[in-house]
mmCIF file of C-alpha atoms in Angstrom:
data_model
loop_
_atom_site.group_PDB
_atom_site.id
_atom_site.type_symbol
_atom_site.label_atom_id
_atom_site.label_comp_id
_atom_site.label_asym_id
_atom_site.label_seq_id
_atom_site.Cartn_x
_atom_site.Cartn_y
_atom_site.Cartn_z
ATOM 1 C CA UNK D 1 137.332 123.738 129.166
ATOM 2 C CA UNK D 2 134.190 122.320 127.003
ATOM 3 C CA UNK D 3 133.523 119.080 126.489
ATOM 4 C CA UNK D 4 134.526 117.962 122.998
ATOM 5 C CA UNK D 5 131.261 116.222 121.415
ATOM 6 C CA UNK D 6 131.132 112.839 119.932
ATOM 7 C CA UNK D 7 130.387 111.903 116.582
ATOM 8 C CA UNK D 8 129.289 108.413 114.981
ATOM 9 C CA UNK D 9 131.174 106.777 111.707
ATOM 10 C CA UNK D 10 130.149 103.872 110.552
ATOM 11 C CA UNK D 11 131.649 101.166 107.986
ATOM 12 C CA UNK D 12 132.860 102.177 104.760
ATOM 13 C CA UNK D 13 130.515 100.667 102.676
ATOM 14 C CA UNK D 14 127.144 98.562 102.410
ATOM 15 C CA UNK D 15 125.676 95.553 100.417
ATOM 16 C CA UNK D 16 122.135 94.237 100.111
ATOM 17 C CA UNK D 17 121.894 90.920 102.057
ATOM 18 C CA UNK D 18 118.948 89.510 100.680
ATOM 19 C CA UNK D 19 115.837 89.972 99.147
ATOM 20 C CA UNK D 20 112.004 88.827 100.235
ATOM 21 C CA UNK D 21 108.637 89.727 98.260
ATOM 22 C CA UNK D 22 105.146 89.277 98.679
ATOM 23 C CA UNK D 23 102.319 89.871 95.510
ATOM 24 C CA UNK D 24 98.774 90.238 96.042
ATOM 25 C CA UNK D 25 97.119 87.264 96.194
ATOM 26 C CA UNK D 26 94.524 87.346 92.902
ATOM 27 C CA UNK D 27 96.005 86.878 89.389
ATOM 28 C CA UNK D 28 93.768 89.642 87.310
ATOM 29 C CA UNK D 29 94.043 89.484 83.819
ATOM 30 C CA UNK D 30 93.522 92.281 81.198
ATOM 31 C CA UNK D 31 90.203 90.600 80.536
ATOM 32 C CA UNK D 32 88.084 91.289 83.908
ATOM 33 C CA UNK D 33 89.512 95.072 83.410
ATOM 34 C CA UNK D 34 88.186 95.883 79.581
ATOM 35 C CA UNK D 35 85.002 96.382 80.143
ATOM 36 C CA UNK D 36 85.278 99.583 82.210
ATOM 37 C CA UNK D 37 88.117 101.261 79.834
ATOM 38 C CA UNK D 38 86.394 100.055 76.698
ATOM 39 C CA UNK D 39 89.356 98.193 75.429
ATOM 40 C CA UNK D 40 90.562 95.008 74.636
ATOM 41 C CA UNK D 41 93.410 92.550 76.137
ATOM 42 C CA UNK D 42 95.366 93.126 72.946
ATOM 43 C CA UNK D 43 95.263 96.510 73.463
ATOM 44 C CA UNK D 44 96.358 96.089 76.892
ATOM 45 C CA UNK D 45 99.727 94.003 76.068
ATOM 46 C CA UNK D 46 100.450 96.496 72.552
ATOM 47 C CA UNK D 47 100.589 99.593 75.187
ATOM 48 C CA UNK D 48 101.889 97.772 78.404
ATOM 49 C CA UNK D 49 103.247 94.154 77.802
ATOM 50 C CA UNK D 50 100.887 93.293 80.697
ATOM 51 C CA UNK D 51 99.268 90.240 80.816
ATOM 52 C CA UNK D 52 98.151 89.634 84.126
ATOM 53 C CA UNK D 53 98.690 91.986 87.247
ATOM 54 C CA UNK D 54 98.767 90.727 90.943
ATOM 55 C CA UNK D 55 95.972 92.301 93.154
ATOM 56 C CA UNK D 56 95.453 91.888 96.948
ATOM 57 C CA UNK D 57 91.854 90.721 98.597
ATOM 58 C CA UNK D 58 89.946 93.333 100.867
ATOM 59 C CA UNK D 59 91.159 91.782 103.805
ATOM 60 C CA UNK D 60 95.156 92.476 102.683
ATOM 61 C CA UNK D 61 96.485 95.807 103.066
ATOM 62 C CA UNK D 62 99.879 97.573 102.586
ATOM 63 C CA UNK D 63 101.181 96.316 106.016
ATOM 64 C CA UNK D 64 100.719 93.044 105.581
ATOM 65 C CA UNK D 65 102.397 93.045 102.336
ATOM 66 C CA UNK D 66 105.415 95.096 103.474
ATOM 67 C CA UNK D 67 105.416 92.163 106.763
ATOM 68 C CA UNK D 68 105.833 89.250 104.462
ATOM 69 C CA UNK D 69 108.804 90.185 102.458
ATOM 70 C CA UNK D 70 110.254 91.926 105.069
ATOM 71 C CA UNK D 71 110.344 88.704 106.828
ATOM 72 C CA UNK D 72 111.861 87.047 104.205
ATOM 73 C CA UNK D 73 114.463 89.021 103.537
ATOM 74 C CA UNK D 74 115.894 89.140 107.128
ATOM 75 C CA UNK D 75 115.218 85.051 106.958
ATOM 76 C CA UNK D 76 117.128 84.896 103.634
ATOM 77 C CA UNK D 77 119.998 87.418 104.888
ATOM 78 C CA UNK D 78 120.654 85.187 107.878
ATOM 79 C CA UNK D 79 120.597 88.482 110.200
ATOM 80 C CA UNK D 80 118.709 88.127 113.448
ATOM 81 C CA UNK D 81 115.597 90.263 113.495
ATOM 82 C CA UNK D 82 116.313 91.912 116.811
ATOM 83 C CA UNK D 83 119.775 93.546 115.167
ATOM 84 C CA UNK D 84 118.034 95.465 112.984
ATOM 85 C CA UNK D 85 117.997 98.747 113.882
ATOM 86 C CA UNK D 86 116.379 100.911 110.734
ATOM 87 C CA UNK D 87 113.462 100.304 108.595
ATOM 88 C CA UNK D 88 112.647 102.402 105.879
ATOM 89 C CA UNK D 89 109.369 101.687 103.776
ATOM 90 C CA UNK D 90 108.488 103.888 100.881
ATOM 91 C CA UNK D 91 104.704 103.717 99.863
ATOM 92 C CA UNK D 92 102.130 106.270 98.506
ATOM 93 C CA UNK D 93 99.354 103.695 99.763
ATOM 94 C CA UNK D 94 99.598 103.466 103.930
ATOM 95 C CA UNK D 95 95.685 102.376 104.296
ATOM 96 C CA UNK D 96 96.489 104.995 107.571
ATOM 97 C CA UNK D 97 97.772 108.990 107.683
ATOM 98 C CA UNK D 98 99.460 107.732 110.600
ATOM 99 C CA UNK D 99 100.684 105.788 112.630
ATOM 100 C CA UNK D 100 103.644 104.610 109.737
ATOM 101 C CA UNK D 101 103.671 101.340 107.688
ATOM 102 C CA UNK D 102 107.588 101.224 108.789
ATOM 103 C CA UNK D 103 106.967 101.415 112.700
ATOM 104 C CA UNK D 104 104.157 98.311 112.582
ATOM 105 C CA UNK D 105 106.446 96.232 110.325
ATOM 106 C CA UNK D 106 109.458 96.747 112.599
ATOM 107 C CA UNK D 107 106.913 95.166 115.899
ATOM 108 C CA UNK D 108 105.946 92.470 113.811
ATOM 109 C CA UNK D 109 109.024 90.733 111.895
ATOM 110 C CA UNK D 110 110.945 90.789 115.592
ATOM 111 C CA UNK D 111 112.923 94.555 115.009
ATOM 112 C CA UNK D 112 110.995 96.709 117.446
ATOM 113 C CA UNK D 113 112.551 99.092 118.609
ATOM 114 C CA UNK D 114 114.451 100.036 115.292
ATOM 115 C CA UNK D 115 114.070 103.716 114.105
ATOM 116 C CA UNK D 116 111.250 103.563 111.556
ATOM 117 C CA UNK D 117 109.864 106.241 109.324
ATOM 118 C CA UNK D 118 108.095 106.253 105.801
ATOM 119 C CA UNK D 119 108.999 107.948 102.831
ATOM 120 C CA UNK D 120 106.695 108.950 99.664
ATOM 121 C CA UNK D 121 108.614 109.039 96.458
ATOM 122 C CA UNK D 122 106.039 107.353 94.612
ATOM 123 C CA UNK D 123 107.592 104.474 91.903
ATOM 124 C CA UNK D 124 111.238 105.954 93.087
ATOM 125 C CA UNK D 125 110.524 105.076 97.030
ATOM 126 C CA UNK D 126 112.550 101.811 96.877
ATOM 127 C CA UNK D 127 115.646 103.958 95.066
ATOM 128 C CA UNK D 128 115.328 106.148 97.883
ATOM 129 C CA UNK D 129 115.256 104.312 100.667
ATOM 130 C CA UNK D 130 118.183 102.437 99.466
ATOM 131 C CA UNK D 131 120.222 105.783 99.032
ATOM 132 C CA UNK D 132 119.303 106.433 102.672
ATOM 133 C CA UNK D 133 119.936 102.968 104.033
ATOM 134 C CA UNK D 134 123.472 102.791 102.677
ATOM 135 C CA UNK D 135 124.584 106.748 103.781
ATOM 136 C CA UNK D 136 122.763 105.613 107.010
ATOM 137 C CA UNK D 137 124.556 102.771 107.650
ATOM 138 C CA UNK D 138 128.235 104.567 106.339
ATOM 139 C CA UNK D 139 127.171 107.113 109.244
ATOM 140 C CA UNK D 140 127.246 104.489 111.507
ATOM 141 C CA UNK D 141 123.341 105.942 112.573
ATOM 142 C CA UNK D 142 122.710 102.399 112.052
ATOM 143 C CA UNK D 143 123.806 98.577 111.235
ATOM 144 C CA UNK D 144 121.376 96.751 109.630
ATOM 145 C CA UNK D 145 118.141 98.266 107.616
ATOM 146 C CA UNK D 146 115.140 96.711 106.138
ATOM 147 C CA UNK D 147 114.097 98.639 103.188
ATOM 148 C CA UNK D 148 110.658 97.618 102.044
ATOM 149 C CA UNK D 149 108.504 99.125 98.930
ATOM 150 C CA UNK D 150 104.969 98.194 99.527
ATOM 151 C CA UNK D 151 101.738 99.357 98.096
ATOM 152 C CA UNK D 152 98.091 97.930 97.774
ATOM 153 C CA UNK D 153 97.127 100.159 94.773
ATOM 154 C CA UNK D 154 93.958 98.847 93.827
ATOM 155 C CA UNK D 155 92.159 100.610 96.801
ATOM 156 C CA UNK D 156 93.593 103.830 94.908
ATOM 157 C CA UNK D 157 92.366 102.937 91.147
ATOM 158 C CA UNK D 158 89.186 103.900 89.537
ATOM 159 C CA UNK D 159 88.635 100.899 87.259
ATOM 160 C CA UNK D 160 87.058 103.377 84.888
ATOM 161 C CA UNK D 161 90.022 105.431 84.054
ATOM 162 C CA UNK D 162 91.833 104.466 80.881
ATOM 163 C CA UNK D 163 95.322 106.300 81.863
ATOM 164 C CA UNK D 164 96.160 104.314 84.306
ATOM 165 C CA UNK D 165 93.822 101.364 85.864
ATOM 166 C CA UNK D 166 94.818 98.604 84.078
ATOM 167 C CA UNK D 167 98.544 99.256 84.611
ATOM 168 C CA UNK D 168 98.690 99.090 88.415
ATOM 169 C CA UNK D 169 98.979 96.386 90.548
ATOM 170 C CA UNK D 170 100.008 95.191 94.729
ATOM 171 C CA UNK D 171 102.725 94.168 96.603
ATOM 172 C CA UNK D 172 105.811 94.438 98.696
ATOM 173 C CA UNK D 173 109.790 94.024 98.388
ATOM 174 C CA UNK D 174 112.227 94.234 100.652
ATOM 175 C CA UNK D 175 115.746 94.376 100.892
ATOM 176 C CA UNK D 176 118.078 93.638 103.944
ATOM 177 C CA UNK D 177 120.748 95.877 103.801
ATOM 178 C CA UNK D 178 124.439 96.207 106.075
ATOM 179 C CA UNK D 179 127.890 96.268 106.333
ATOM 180 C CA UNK D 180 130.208 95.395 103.561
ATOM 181 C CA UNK D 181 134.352 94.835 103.195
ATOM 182 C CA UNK D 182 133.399 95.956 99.278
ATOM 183 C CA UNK D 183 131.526 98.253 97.816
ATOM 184 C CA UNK D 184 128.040 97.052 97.422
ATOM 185 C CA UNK D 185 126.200 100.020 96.807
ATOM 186 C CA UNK D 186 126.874 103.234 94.447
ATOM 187 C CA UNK D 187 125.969 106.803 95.018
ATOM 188 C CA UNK D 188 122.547 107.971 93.933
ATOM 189 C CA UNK D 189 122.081 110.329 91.464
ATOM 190 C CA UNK D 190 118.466 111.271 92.591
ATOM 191 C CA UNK D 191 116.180 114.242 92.172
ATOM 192 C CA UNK D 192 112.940 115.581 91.292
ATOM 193 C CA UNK D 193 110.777 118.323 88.862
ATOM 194 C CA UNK D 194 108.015 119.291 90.618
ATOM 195 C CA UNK D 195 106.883 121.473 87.767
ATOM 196 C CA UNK D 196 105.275 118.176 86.322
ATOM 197 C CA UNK D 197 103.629 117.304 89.416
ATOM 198 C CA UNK D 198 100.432 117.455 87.412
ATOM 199 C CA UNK D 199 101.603 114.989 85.069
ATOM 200 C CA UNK D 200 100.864 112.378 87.450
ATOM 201 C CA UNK D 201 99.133 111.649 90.763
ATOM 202 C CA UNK D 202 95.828 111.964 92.803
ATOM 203 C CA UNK D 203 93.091 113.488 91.287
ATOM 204 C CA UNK D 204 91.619 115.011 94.643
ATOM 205 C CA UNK D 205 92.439 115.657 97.788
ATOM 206 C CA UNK D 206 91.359 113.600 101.239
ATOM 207 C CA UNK D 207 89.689 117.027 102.765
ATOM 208 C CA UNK D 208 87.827 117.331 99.372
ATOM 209 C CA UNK D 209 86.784 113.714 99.705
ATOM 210 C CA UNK D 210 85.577 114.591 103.248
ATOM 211 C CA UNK D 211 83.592 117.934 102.764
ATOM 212 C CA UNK D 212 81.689 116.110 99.252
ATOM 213 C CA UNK D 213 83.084 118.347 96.883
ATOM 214 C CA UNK D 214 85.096 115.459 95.375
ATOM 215 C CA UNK D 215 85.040 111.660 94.399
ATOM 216 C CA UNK D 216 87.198 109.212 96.658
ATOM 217 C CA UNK D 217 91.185 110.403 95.656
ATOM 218 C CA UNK D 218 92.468 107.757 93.077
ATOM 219 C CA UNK D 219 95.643 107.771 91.143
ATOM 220 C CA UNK D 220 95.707 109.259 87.240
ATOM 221 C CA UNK D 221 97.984 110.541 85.068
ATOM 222 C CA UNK D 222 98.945 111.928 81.262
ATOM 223 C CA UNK D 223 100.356 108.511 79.731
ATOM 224 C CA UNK D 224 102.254 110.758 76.752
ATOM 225 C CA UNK D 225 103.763 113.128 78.651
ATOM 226 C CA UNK D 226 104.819 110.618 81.306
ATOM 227 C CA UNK D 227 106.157 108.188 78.650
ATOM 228 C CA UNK D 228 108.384 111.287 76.931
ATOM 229 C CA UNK D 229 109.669 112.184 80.497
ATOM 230 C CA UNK D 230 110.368 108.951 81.491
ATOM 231 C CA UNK D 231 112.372 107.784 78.086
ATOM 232 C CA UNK D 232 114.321 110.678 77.364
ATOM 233 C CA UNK D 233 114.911 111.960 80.433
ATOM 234 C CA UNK D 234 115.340 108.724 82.688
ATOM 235 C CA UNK D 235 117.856 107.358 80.209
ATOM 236 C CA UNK D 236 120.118 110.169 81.099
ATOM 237 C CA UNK D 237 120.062 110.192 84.742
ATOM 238 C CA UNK D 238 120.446 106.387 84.075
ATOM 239 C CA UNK D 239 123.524 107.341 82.357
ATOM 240 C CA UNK D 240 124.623 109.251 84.635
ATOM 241 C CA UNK D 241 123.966 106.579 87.335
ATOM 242 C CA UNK D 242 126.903 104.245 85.589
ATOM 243 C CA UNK D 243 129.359 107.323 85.212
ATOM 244 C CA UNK D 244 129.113 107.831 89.382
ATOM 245 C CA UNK D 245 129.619 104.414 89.897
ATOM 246 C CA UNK D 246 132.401 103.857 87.624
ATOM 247 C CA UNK D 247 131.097 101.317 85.304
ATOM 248 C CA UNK D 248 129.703 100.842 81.649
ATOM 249 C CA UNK D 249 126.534 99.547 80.506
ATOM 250 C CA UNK D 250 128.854 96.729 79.382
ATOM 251 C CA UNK D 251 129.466 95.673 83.060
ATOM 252 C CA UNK D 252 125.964 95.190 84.104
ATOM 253 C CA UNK D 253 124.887 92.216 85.183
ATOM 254 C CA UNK D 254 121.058 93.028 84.913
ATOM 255 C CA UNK D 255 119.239 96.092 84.090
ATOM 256 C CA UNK D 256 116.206 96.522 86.748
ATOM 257 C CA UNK D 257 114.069 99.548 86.038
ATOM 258 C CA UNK D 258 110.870 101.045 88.016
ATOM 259 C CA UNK D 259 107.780 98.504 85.816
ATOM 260 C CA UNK D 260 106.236 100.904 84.581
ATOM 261 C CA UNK D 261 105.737 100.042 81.079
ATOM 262 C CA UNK D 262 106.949 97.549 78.667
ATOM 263 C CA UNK D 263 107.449 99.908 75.773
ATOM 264 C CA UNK D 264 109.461 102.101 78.464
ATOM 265 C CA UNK D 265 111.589 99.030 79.509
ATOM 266 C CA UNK D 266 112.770 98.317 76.180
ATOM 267 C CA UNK D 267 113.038 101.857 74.988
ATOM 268 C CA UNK D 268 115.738 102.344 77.929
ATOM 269 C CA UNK D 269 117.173 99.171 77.421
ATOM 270 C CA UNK D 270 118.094 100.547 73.665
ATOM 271 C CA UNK D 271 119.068 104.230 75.081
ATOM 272 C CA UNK D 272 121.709 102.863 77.063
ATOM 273 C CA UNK D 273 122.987 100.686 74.655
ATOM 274 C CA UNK D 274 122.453 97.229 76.908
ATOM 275 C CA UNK D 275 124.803 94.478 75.345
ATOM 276 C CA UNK D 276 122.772 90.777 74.872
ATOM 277 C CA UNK D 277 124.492 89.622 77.914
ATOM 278 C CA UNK D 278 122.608 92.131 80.267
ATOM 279 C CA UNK D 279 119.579 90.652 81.740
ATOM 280 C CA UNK D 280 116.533 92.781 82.077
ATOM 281 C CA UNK D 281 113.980 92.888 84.566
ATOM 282 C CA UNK D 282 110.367 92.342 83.030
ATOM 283 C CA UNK D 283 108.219 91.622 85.942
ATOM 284 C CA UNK D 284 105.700 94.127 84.511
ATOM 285 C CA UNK D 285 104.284 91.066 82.490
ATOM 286 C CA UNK D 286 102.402 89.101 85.169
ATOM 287 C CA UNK D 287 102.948 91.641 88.691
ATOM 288 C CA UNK D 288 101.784 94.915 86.735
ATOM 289 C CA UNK D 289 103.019 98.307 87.928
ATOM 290 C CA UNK D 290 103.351 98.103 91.967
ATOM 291 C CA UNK D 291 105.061 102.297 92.507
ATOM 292 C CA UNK D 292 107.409 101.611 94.807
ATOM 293 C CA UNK D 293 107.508 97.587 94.680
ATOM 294 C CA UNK D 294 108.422 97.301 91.142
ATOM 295 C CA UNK D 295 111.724 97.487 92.234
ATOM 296 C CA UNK D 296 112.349 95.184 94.594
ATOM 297 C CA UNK D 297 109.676 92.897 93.713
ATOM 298 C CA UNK D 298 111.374 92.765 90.247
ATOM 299 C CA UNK D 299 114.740 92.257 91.967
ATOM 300 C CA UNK D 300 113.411 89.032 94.087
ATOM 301 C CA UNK D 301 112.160 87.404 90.971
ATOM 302 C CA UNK D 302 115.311 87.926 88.555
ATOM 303 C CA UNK D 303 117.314 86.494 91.312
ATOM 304 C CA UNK D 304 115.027 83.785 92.115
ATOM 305 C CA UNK D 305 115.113 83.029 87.739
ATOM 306 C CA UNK D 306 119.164 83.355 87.550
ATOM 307 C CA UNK D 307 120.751 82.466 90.988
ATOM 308 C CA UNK D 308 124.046 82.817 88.380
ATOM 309 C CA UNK D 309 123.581 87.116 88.708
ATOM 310 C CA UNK D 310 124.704 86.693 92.532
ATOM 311 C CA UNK D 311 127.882 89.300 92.856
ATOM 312 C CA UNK D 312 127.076 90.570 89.619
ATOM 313 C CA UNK D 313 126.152 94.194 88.989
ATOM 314 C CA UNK D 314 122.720 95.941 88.118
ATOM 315 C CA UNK D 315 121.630 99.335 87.730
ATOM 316 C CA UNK D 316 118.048 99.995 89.456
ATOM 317 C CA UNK D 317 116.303 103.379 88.281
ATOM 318 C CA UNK D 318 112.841 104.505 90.298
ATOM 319 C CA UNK D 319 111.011 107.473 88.593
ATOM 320 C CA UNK D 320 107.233 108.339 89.293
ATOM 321 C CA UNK D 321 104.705 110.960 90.506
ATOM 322 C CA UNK D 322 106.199 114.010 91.420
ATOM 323 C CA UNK D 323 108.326 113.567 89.545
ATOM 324 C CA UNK D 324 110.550 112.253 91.411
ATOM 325 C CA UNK D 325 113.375 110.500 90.113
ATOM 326 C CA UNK D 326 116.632 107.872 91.458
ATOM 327 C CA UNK D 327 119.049 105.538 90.258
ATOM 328 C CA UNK D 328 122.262 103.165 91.536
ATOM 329 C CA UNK D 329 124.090 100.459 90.768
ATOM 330 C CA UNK D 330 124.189 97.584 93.428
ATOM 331 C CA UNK D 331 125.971 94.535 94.028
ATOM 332 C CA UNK D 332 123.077 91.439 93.622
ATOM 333 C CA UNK D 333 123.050 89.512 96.366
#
């Protein structure tokens, strides 16, 4: 007779507990970035609505970002440290190939020795990582996860490239994420179209870096064809987002897009039709563009701004190099 193998289930659903955040520690506005680019600080806010962008000090890196709000959020979630048993950190800027951003954070905020891995999905990491911590958690592979966006993008910038370098900015979000008696968390509707890879991304490669043939790797991209993608395509996968969770635009709380871009933020906001009562993310204005941060980071403040959102619901879309694209709605904590 065989032995009949065992299987793990899991709760049937998820919420976020809590948030924490973490922004680089220099406030850098438009005006110590012109000169480079050969623009101007009106220019700046027409095409971005940025006015200032957070930016980390040599001695900060991705880590250290991703351990501060990491921290916070299991402090703010009331969940001891040591029951956390996943963390997931999306970032495209570990300052290492290896060993993972996820795996140091875990050792440091008290989680060690939670499964740990990192995941690149550019500005849709966060999106990601929150699809995987709720079906994680549902499969019972795990209780409690720490999802953390984190990057330090201004080791990855050239300041003399006009697509992109006054845009980006550093940080880290996290999100403490477990078991729920509601739903909390919808399904993802999530993909990618690789055939636009080139539309955004590095401009070299590390080995080309290494054997001279190439300038250090920084991040660039074709602002048109990105913008096009990301409004008319985005706002239907946002779309579709609502009709998988079984809500209208109506019912949303807030409205907390990937910061890429102002003009894109509002654009989507009039795609899907956002009544006045919906409350929009617009941490763009003084964070800049943090990849896979924006979300989260975005998420901390508008909750921090209007405590009164708490239970309320908010559709989060993440869409970036690759392109790489994901959207939910969750319950705010």
């Amino acid at each position: 007779m065989s032995a009949t193998l065992k299987q793990a289930s899991g709760p049937a659903y998820t919420r976020i507990y809590a948030y924490g955040a973490a922004r680089g520690e220099n406030a850098v506005p438009n005006e110590d970035l012109i000169e480079p680019i050969n623009s101007s600080d009106e220019w700046i806010r027409q095409r971005t609505g940025i006015v200032t962008r957070a930016r980390a000090v040599a001695e900060t890196d991705a880590i250290d970002l991703a351990t501060t709000a990491a921290a916070e959020a299991i402090e703010r979630a009331g969940v001891d440290a040591a029951e956390v048993d996943l963390v997931i950190v999306a970032t495209i800027s570990n300052p290492k190939q290896s060993p993972s951003v996820s795996a140091i954070v875990a050792d440091r905020v008290g989680a060690n020795p939670a499964a740990a891995y990192d995941i690149n999905a550019a500005c849709a990491g966060y999106a990601y990582a929150v699809a995987q911590a709720d079906a994680l958690i549902r499969a019972g592979a795990a209780r409690y996860a720490l999802v953390i966006g984190t990057e330090k993008l201004s080791d990855i910038v050239d300041p003399a490239d006009r697509s992109i370098s006054f845009l980006l900015g550093d940080g880290a979000g996290a999100a403490l994420i477990g078991p729920s008696e509601t739903p909390g968390i919808s399904p993802a509707v999530w993909g990618s179209d690789g055939s636009k890879a080139d539309a955004v991304g590095m401009n070299h490669t590390l080995t080309e870096f290494r054997d001279g043939s190439a300038p250090w790797p920084t991040l660039r991209q074709e602002g048109p064809t990105v913008f096009r993608w990301a409004v008319w395509e985005m706002a239907k996968v946002a779309r579709e987002a609502l009709e998988v969770a079984g809500v209208e635009a109506s019912d949303l709380a807030a409205f907390i897009p990937h910061q890429a871009n102002m003009r894109i933020i509002d654009e989507f906001a009039k795609q899907l039709g956002l009544p006045e009562t919906t409350v929009i993310a617009r941490d763009i204005e003084t964070t800049g563009n943090t990849s896979a941060a924006s979300i989260p980071l975005a998420s901390h403040r508008l909750m921090a701004e209007h405590p009164e959102l708490s239970g309320g619901l908010a559709l989060q879309i993440g869409f970036g190099a690759g392109l790489v694209f994901a959207a939910q709605v969750v319950v705010l904590p």
